[in-house]
Amino acid sequence: MPRSSKKHQWLRRPLPPASPPPQAPAAADPPAPSPVHKDQGSVVQAALYRDGRRVSTPDSLAETFRQLREYPDGMAWIGLHRPSEAELLSLAAEFDLHELAVEDALEAHQRPKLERYGDTLFVVLRAARYLDAQEEVDFGELHAFVGKDFLITVRHGAAPDLSAVRRRMEKTPELLALGPEAVLYAILDAVVDGYAPVVAGVQNDIDEIETEVFGGDPAVSRRIYELSREMVEFQRATRPLVGMLHGLMAGFAKYGTDEELQRYLRDVADHVTHTSERVDGFRQALADILTVNATLVTQQQNEEMRAMAEAGFEQNEEIKKISSWAAILFAPTLVGTIYGMNFESMPELKWAAGYPFAILLMAVVCVSLYFIFKRRDWL
């Protein structure tokens, strides 16, 4: 890869801030001064650079190959979006790309990784952006082939916004003059910077979820589950980046990476480590919130069951009282009914003490039942 051993004063200044990640899918990568022909549908833009400045914008891959041969000290930066197999195979033949890397770029759905095939570096990145309207995280995939005089990006998804990266690099030709390594740094930096709005959005979601949990919102469990799944995906995107960047840093001496560029790559590694730690914290926080929510739901259910049990107990007490008084009132009714049948053979009808006896019998039965029920706390 083109390298420079000379120290550049401009590298000591921070790079211009990257544009914020877009909230809607971009129809194309960078707005090219000279658009690529329509027959190259997946080629977003191809450009040639010399000494950090654009010298040509070819209108096809074949023209890009031809012009690159005319500029042996130039660099080609080719951006693709969901390319066809034929396009990738033509790039593989021209730049001697390894077939395994080409296969990965075609299939997508790869984990973030860093692999070296001879003089070519193959990088897989998972970009992310936060969608405010849907309150969810959208993930994209980016593959990059980095050679001595070329850089090819294969994008699957809306993120990251490589047009902003290209504009950023073209505004700092001193950095772009360092070659494909510098472009790779800028892409890594853009992907990692794109994580910041996601982290902020997720933090806000977690704060809202905590409020909903203690507010007793029954739909919060589903939201916790969905956000937990997104954090698993986010963790898969960020955690491998830590090892990837450490791998790049381990090769600084071997591949003669510019000293100032090393510092910037270390800065990106620090940001990735910080983001990865935040994501781990989010997963733990969501697990704790889910546990608290389950505990609160259980407590609420226990309180409802206790209230139902208390209501049932009170209802049973009322039934006991009603049943007791019904039994007490039923006794004189039974006696009165028996002596109200008026059969001629009933001896008590002609008994002088029959009426007082019937009244006394009713009173004795009612009083006896009252004390029995009272003793059993039914009254």
Short mmCIF file of C-alpha atoms in Angstrom, two decimals:
data_model
loop_
_atom_site.label_atom_id
_atom_site.label_comp_id
_atom_site.label_asym_id
_atom_site.label_seq_id
_atom_site.Cartn_x
_atom_site.Cartn_y
_atom_site.Cartn_z
CA MET A 1 0.00 0.00 0.00
CA PRO A 2 1.25 3.55 -0.66
CA ARG A 3 2.89 4.75 2.52
CA SER A 4 4.78 7.82 3.62
CA SER A 5 7.53 7.98 6.22
CA LYS A 6 7.43 11.80 6.27
CA LYS A 7 5.65 13.39 9.20
CA HIS A 8 2.78 15.57 8.13
CA GLN A 9 1.91 18.60 10.20
CA TRP A 10 -1.69 18.53 8.95
CA LEU A 11 -2.24 15.12 10.54
CA ARG A 12 -1.87 16.63 13.97
CA ARG A 13 -5.12 18.51 13.45
CA PRO A 14 -8.42 16.65 14.03
CA LEU A 15 -10.17 15.63 10.86
CA PRO A 16 -13.28 17.57 9.87
CA PRO A 17 -16.26 16.05 11.71
CA ALA A 18 -18.15 13.45 9.78
CA SER A 19 -21.67 14.28 8.70
CA PRO A 20 -24.38 12.77 10.92
CA PRO A 21 -25.70 9.42 9.69
CA PRO A 22 -28.81 9.70 7.51
CA GLN A 23 -32.20 8.80 8.90
CA ALA A 24 -33.57 7.53 5.61
CA PRO A 25 -31.94 5.06 3.19
CA ALA A 26 -29.70 6.78 0.68
CA ALA A 27 -30.53 6.09 -2.91
CA ALA A 28 -26.88 6.33 -3.88
CA ASP A 29 -23.45 6.51 -2.28
CA PRO A 30 -21.67 9.76 -3.25
CA PRO A 31 -23.07 12.38 -5.61
CA ALA A 32 -20.53 12.06 -8.39
CA PRO A 33 -19.56 15.07 -10.47
CA SER A 34 -19.80 12.78 -13.47
CA PRO A 35 -22.44 10.11 -12.84
CA VAL A 36 -21.79 6.51 -13.71
CA HIS A 37 -23.71 5.17 -16.67
CA LYS A 38 -27.04 3.55 -15.92
CA ASP A 39 -25.86 0.18 -17.15
CA GLN A 40 -23.57 0.05 -14.13
CA GLY A 41 -26.51 -0.09 -11.73
CA SER A 42 -24.60 -1.26 -8.65
CA VAL A 43 -21.56 0.97 -9.20
CA VAL A 44 -22.32 4.01 -7.07
CA GLN A 45 -19.12 5.79 -8.03
CA ALA A 46 -15.65 5.01 -9.29
CA ALA A 47 -12.90 7.62 -9.07
CA LEU A 48 -9.15 7.81 -9.59
CA TYR A 49 -6.88 9.86 -7.33
CA ARG A 50 -3.29 11.06 -7.56
CA ASP A 51 -1.54 12.77 -4.67
CA GLY A 52 -4.83 12.92 -2.81
CA ARG A 53 -6.80 14.66 -5.57
CA ARG A 54 -9.40 13.33 -7.95
CA VAL A 55 -8.11 13.11 -11.50
CA SER A 56 -10.88 11.13 -13.16
CA THR A 57 -14.39 9.76 -12.69
CA PRO A 58 -14.72 6.79 -15.06
CA ASP A 59 -18.18 5.88 -16.26
CA SER A 60 -17.71 2.09 -16.08
CA LEU A 61 -15.61 -0.55 -14.39
CA ALA A 62 -13.77 -1.31 -17.62
CA GLU A 63 -12.84 2.36 -18.01
CA THR A 64 -11.71 2.42 -14.38
CA PHE A 65 -9.40 -0.53 -15.00
CA ARG A 66 -7.98 1.08 -18.14
CA GLN A 67 -7.32 4.46 -16.55
CA LEU A 68 -5.74 2.91 -13.45
CA ARG A 69 -3.17 1.21 -15.69
CA GLU A 70 -2.36 4.63 -17.17
CA TYR A 71 -1.70 6.04 -13.69
CA PRO A 72 0.71 3.60 -12.00
CA ASP A 73 1.04 5.95 -9.03
CA GLY A 74 -2.71 6.53 -8.76
CA MET A 75 -5.39 5.00 -6.58
CA ALA A 76 -8.84 3.74 -7.53
CA TRP A 77 -11.75 4.07 -5.12
CA ILE A 78 -14.73 2.08 -6.31
CA GLY A 79 -18.05 2.11 -4.46
CA LEU A 80 -20.61 -0.64 -5.08
CA HIS A 81 -24.10 -1.19 -3.72
CA ARG A 82 -25.43 -4.75 -3.85
CA PRO A 83 -23.29 -5.68 -6.90
CA SER A 84 -24.04 -8.55 -9.23
CA GLU A 85 -21.86 -11.64 -9.34
CA ALA A 86 -20.50 -10.66 -12.77
CA GLU A 87 -19.36 -7.25 -11.49
CA LEU A 88 -17.56 -8.72 -8.50
CA LEU A 89 -15.95 -11.41 -10.63
CA SER A 90 -14.63 -8.75 -13.03
CA LEU A 91 -13.16 -6.87 -10.07
CA ALA A 92 -11.68 -10.09 -8.72
CA ALA A 93 -9.99 -10.79 -12.06
CA GLU A 94 -8.61 -7.26 -12.37
CA PHE A 95 -7.36 -6.83 -8.79
CA ASP A 96 -6.61 -10.49 -8.01
CA LEU A 97 -9.17 -10.72 -5.19
CA HIS A 98 -9.37 -14.01 -3.35
CA GLU A 99 -12.37 -16.14 -4.25
CA LEU A 100 -13.34 -16.70 -0.60
CA ALA A 101 -13.48 -12.95 0.03
CA VAL A 102 -15.52 -12.44 -3.15
CA GLU A 103 -17.93 -15.16 -2.04
CA ASP A 104 -18.36 -13.47 1.34
CA ALA A 105 -19.00 -10.11 -0.33
CA LEU A 106 -21.66 -11.66 -2.54
CA GLU A 107 -23.52 -13.52 0.18
CA ALA A 108 -23.30 -10.79 2.83
CA HIS A 109 -24.62 -11.58 6.34
CA GLN A 110 -21.04 -11.94 7.53
CA ARG A 111 -19.69 -11.25 10.98
CA PRO A 112 -17.26 -8.31 11.31
CA LYS A 113 -13.78 -9.55 10.52
CA LEU A 114 -10.38 -8.65 9.15
CA GLU A 115 -8.54 -11.04 6.82
CA ARG A 116 -5.45 -10.66 4.69
CA TYR A 117 -5.09 -12.43 1.36
CA GLY A 118 -1.56 -11.71 0.12
CA ASP A 119 -1.31 -7.96 -0.47
CA THR A 120 -5.08 -7.45 -0.18
CA LEU A 121 -6.90 -6.74 3.05
CA PHE A 122 -10.53 -7.83 3.32
CA VAL A 123 -12.63 -6.08 5.96
CA VAL A 124 -16.24 -6.71 6.95
CA LEU A 125 -18.02 -4.06 9.02
CA ARG A 126 -21.53 -3.81 10.48
CA ALA A 127 -22.82 -0.26 10.45
CA ALA A 128 -25.82 0.87 12.49
CA ARG A 129 -28.19 3.82 12.59
CA TYR A 130 -31.02 4.72 14.93
CA LEU A 131 -34.47 5.26 13.43
CA ASP A 132 -36.30 7.77 15.61
CA ALA A 133 -39.76 7.20 14.14
CA GLN A 134 -39.71 3.43 14.67
CA GLU A 135 -37.49 3.63 17.78
CA GLU A 136 -35.34 0.78 16.49
CA VAL A 137 -31.81 0.13 15.25
CA ASP A 138 -31.21 -0.52 11.55
CA PHE A 139 -28.06 -2.46 10.63
CA GLY A 140 -26.15 -2.39 7.36
CA GLU A 141 -23.16 -4.35 6.13
CA LEU A 142 -20.04 -3.07 4.42
CA HIS A 143 -17.24 -5.06 2.81
CA ALA A 144 -13.95 -3.42 1.83
CA PHE A 145 -11.09 -4.72 -0.32
CA VAL A 146 -7.91 -2.75 0.35
CA GLY A 147 -4.93 -3.16 -1.98
CA LYS A 148 -1.75 -1.27 -2.86
CA ASP A 149 -3.49 1.03 -5.32
CA PHE A 150 -7.19 0.43 -4.88
CA LEU A 151 -10.03 0.35 -2.39
CA ILE A 152 -13.34 -1.32 -3.23
CA THR A 153 -16.38 -0.98 -0.98
CA VAL A 154 -19.38 -3.28 -1.27
CA ARG A 155 -22.35 -1.96 0.65
CA HIS A 156 -25.40 -3.99 1.71
CA GLY A 157 -27.92 -1.66 3.32
CA ALA A 158 -28.35 2.09 3.76
CA ALA A 159 -25.61 2.58 6.35
CA PRO A 160 -22.94 3.84 6.38
CA ASP A 161 -23.11 7.03 4.31
CA LEU A 162 -19.97 6.62 2.21
CA SER A 163 -20.73 9.77 0.24
CA ALA A 164 -19.95 11.74 3.40
CA VAL A 165 -16.72 9.78 3.80
CA ARG A 166 -15.65 10.55 0.24
CA ARG A 167 -16.42 14.26 0.64
CA ARG A 168 -14.55 14.30 3.92
CA MET A 169 -11.48 12.69 2.37
CA GLU A 170 -11.49 14.92 -0.70
CA LYS A 171 -11.49 17.96 1.60
CA THR A 172 -8.26 16.68 3.17
CA PRO A 173 -6.09 15.66 0.18
CA GLU A 174 -3.04 15.31 2.45
CA LEU A 175 -4.77 12.45 4.20
CA LEU A 176 -6.12 10.95 1.00
CA ALA A 177 -2.55 11.01 -0.43
CA LEU A 178 -1.60 8.35 2.14
CA GLY A 179 -3.53 5.89 -0.01
CA PRO A 180 -6.04 3.10 0.66
CA GLU A 181 -4.97 2.74 4.30
CA ALA A 182 -6.15 6.28 5.01
CA VAL A 183 -9.45 5.64 3.23
CA LEU A 184 -9.95 2.49 5.29
CA TYR A 185 -9.33 4.55 8.43
CA ALA A 186 -11.92 7.10 7.34
CA ILE A 187 -14.47 4.34 6.71
CA LEU A 188 -13.77 2.76 10.10
CA ASP A 189 -14.09 6.16 11.73
CA ALA A 190 -17.43 6.82 9.98
CA VAL A 191 -18.83 3.44 11.02
CA VAL A 192 -17.75 3.93 14.63
CA ASP A 193 -19.01 7.54 14.73
CA GLY A 194 -22.34 6.23 13.45
CA TYR A 195 -22.65 4.17 16.63
CA ALA A 196 -22.87 7.28 18.83
CA PRO A 197 -26.45 8.26 17.82
CA VAL A 198 -27.47 4.62 18.25
CA VAL A 199 -26.04 4.55 21.77
CA ALA A 200 -27.85 7.80 22.62
CA GLY A 201 -31.13 6.52 21.17
CA VAL A 202 -30.90 3.22 23.03
CA GLN A 203 -30.08 5.01 26.28
CA ASN A 204 -33.20 7.12 25.83
CA ASP A 205 -35.27 3.98 25.13
CA ILE A 206 -33.96 2.32 28.28
CA ASP A 207 -34.88 5.39 30.35
CA GLU A 208 -38.40 5.29 28.89
CA ILE A 209 -38.67 1.56 29.55
CA GLU A 210 -37.71 2.04 33.20
CA THR A 211 -40.50 4.61 33.55
CA GLU A 212 -42.98 2.25 31.88
CA VAL A 213 -41.91 -0.68 34.08
CA PHE A 214 -42.57 1.19 37.32
CA GLY A 215 -45.69 2.70 35.78
CA GLY A 216 -47.17 -0.77 35.32
CA ASP A 217 -47.44 -0.65 31.50
CA PRO A 218 -48.41 -4.20 30.42
CA ALA A 219 -46.84 -3.76 26.94
CA VAL A 220 -43.37 -2.98 28.27
CA SER A 221 -42.25 -6.63 28.31
CA ARG A 222 -42.47 -6.83 24.52
CA ARG A 223 -40.48 -3.61 24.16
CA ILE A 224 -37.78 -4.93 26.49
CA TYR A 225 -37.55 -8.15 24.49
CA GLU A 226 -37.28 -6.36 21.14
CA LEU A 227 -34.64 -3.94 22.40
CA SER A 228 -32.69 -6.83 23.93
CA ARG A 229 -32.59 -8.55 20.55
CA GLU A 230 -31.31 -5.35 18.94
CA MET A 231 -28.60 -5.11 21.59
CA VAL A 232 -27.51 -8.67 20.82
CA GLU A 233 -27.17 -7.64 17.16
CA PHE A 234 -25.41 -4.41 18.15
CA GLN A 235 -23.00 -6.37 20.32
CA ARG A 236 -22.20 -8.67 17.40
CA ALA A 237 -21.39 -5.59 15.33
CA THR A 238 -19.16 -3.81 17.85
CA ARG A 239 -17.38 -6.48 19.88
CA PRO A 240 -15.37 -8.02 16.95
CA LEU A 241 -14.21 -4.52 15.96
CA VAL A 242 -12.07 -4.32 19.09
CA GLY A 243 -10.04 -7.34 18.03
CA MET A 244 -9.95 -6.19 14.41
CA LEU A 245 -8.45 -2.81 15.27
CA HIS A 246 -5.96 -4.40 17.63
CA GLY A 247 -4.98 -6.65 14.73
CA LEU A 248 -4.45 -3.61 12.52
CA MET A 249 -2.38 -1.94 15.21
CA ALA A 250 -0.28 -5.07 15.62
CA GLY A 251 0.71 -4.77 11.96
CA PHE A 252 1.78 -1.12 12.12
CA ALA A 253 5.48 -1.89 12.25
CA LYS A 254 5.36 -4.72 9.73
CA TYR A 255 3.50 -2.74 7.07
CA GLY A 256 5.07 0.65 7.80
CA THR A 257 1.86 2.49 8.60
CA ASP A 258 2.27 6.26 8.89
CA GLU A 259 2.89 7.31 12.50
CA GLU A 260 0.14 9.91 12.63
CA LEU A 261 -2.30 7.50 10.99
CA GLN A 262 -1.47 5.04 13.75
CA ARG A 263 -2.60 7.60 16.32
CA TYR A 264 -5.91 8.09 14.55
CA LEU A 265 -6.50 4.36 14.32
CA ARG A 266 -5.80 4.07 18.05
CA ASP A 267 -8.38 6.78 18.63
CA VAL A 268 -10.93 4.79 16.63
CA ALA A 269 -10.03 1.71 18.69
CA ASP A 270 -10.68 3.66 21.90
CA HIS A 271 -14.09 4.74 20.62
CA VAL A 272 -14.95 1.17 19.65
CA THR A 273 -13.93 -0.11 23.08
CA HIS A 274 -16.06 2.54 24.76
CA THR A 275 -19.05 1.71 22.54
CA SER A 276 -18.64 -2.02 23.13
CA GLU A 277 -18.61 -1.45 26.89
CA ARG A 278 -21.75 0.69 26.63
CA VAL A 279 -23.51 -2.03 24.65
CA ASP A 280 -22.52 -4.64 27.24
CA GLY A 281 -23.93 -2.32 29.90
CA PHE A 282 -27.16 -1.95 27.95
CA ARG A 283 -27.60 -5.72 27.74
CA GLN A 284 -27.03 -6.08 31.47
CA ALA A 285 -29.38 -3.18 32.21
CA LEU A 286 -32.11 -4.70 30.03
CA ALA A 287 -31.65 -8.07 31.74
CA ASP A 288 -32.00 -6.38 35.14
CA ILE A 289 -35.04 -4.40 33.97
CA LEU A 290 -36.64 -7.59 32.68
CA THR A 291 -36.06 -9.24 36.07
CA VAL A 292 -37.51 -6.24 37.90
CA ASN A 293 -40.48 -6.20 35.53
CA ALA A 294 -41.11 -9.90 36.12
CA THR A 295 -40.92 -9.31 39.89
CA LEU A 296 -43.35 -6.39 39.69
CA VAL A 297 -45.74 -8.39 37.51
CA THR A 298 -45.58 -11.27 40.00
CA GLN A 299 -46.23 -8.91 42.89
CA GLN A 300 -49.15 -7.37 41.06
CA GLN A 301 -50.58 -10.80 40.35
CA ASN A 302 -50.13 -11.80 44.01
CA GLU A 303 -51.89 -8.64 45.13
CA GLU A 304 -54.74 -9.32 42.74
CA MET A 305 -55.01 -12.90 43.97
CA ARG A 306 -54.89 -11.69 47.58
CA ALA A 307 -57.63 -9.17 46.86
CA MET A 308 -59.72 -11.88 45.21
CA ALA A 309 -59.13 -14.18 48.20
CA GLU A 310 -60.13 -11.43 50.62
CA ALA A 311 -63.23 -10.69 48.59
CA GLY A 312 -64.07 -14.39 48.53
CA PHE A 313 -63.55 -14.62 52.31
CA GLU A 314 -65.81 -11.63 52.94
CA GLN A 315 -68.38 -13.13 50.63
CA ASN A 316 -68.22 -16.43 52.54
CA GLU A 317 -68.71 -14.59 55.83
CA GLU A 318 -71.80 -12.89 54.46
CA ILE A 319 -73.14 -16.20 53.18
CA LYS A 320 -72.62 -17.73 56.65
CA LYS A 321 -74.61 -14.94 58.29
CA ILE A 322 -77.40 -15.16 55.77
CA SER A 323 -77.52 -18.96 56.09
CA SER A 324 -77.52 -18.76 59.89
CA TRP A 325 -80.42 -16.33 60.05
CA ALA A 326 -82.25 -18.33 57.41
CA ALA A 327 -81.91 -21.47 59.59
CA ILE A 328 -83.07 -19.59 62.70
CA LEU A 329 -86.10 -18.18 60.91
CA PHE A 330 -86.83 -21.55 59.33
CA ALA A 331 -87.35 -23.28 62.74
CA PRO A 332 -90.57 -21.43 63.80
CA THR A 333 -91.82 -21.68 60.24
CA LEU A 334 -91.40 -25.47 60.42
CA VAL A 335 -93.24 -25.73 63.73
CA GLY A 336 -96.02 -23.44 62.59
CA THR A 337 -96.36 -25.39 59.36
CA ILE A 338 -96.71 -28.72 61.19
CA TYR A 339 -99.40 -27.43 63.50
CA GLY A 340 -101.15 -25.65 60.68
CA MET A 341 -102.06 -28.86 58.83
CA ASN A 342 -105.41 -29.17 60.76
CA PHE A 343 -105.63 -32.96 60.74
CA GLU A 344 -108.47 -34.19 63.05
CA SER A 345 -106.30 -36.95 64.53
CA MET A 346 -103.65 -34.54 65.81
CA PRO A 347 -103.89 -34.80 69.66
CA GLU A 348 -102.17 -31.46 70.22
CA LEU A 349 -105.06 -29.56 68.60
CA LYS A 350 -107.35 -30.24 71.58
CA TRP A 351 -104.55 -29.84 74.14
CA ALA A 352 -105.05 -26.76 76.37
CA ALA A 353 -101.30 -26.14 76.63
CA GLY A 354 -100.70 -26.78 72.90
CA TYR A 355 -100.34 -23.18 71.86
CA PRO A 356 -97.90 -22.16 74.64
CA PHE A 357 -95.94 -25.33 73.99
CA ALA A 358 -95.63 -24.51 70.26
CA ILE A 359 -94.45 -20.97 71.03
CA LEU A 360 -91.97 -22.26 73.59
CA LEU A 361 -90.68 -24.87 71.16
CA MET A 362 -90.12 -22.21 68.50
CA ALA A 363 -88.27 -20.00 70.98
CA VAL A 364 -86.07 -22.85 72.27
CA VAL A 365 -85.10 -23.94 68.76
CA CYS A 366 -84.35 -20.37 67.59
CA VAL A 367 -82.29 -19.51 70.70
CA SER A 368 -80.39 -22.80 70.49
CA LEU A 369 -79.52 -22.23 66.84
CA TYR A 370 -78.48 -18.65 67.57
CA PHE A 371 -75.98 -19.69 70.26
CA ILE A 372 -74.66 -22.54 68.12
CA PHE A 373 -74.00 -20.22 65.17
CA LYS A 374 -72.63 -17.51 67.46
CA ARG A 375 -70.18 -19.94 69.00
CA ARG A 376 -68.92 -20.85 65.54
CA ASP A 377 -68.54 -17.16 64.59
CA TRP A 378 -71.16 -17.39 61.94
CA LEU A 379 -73.03 -14.49 63.49
#
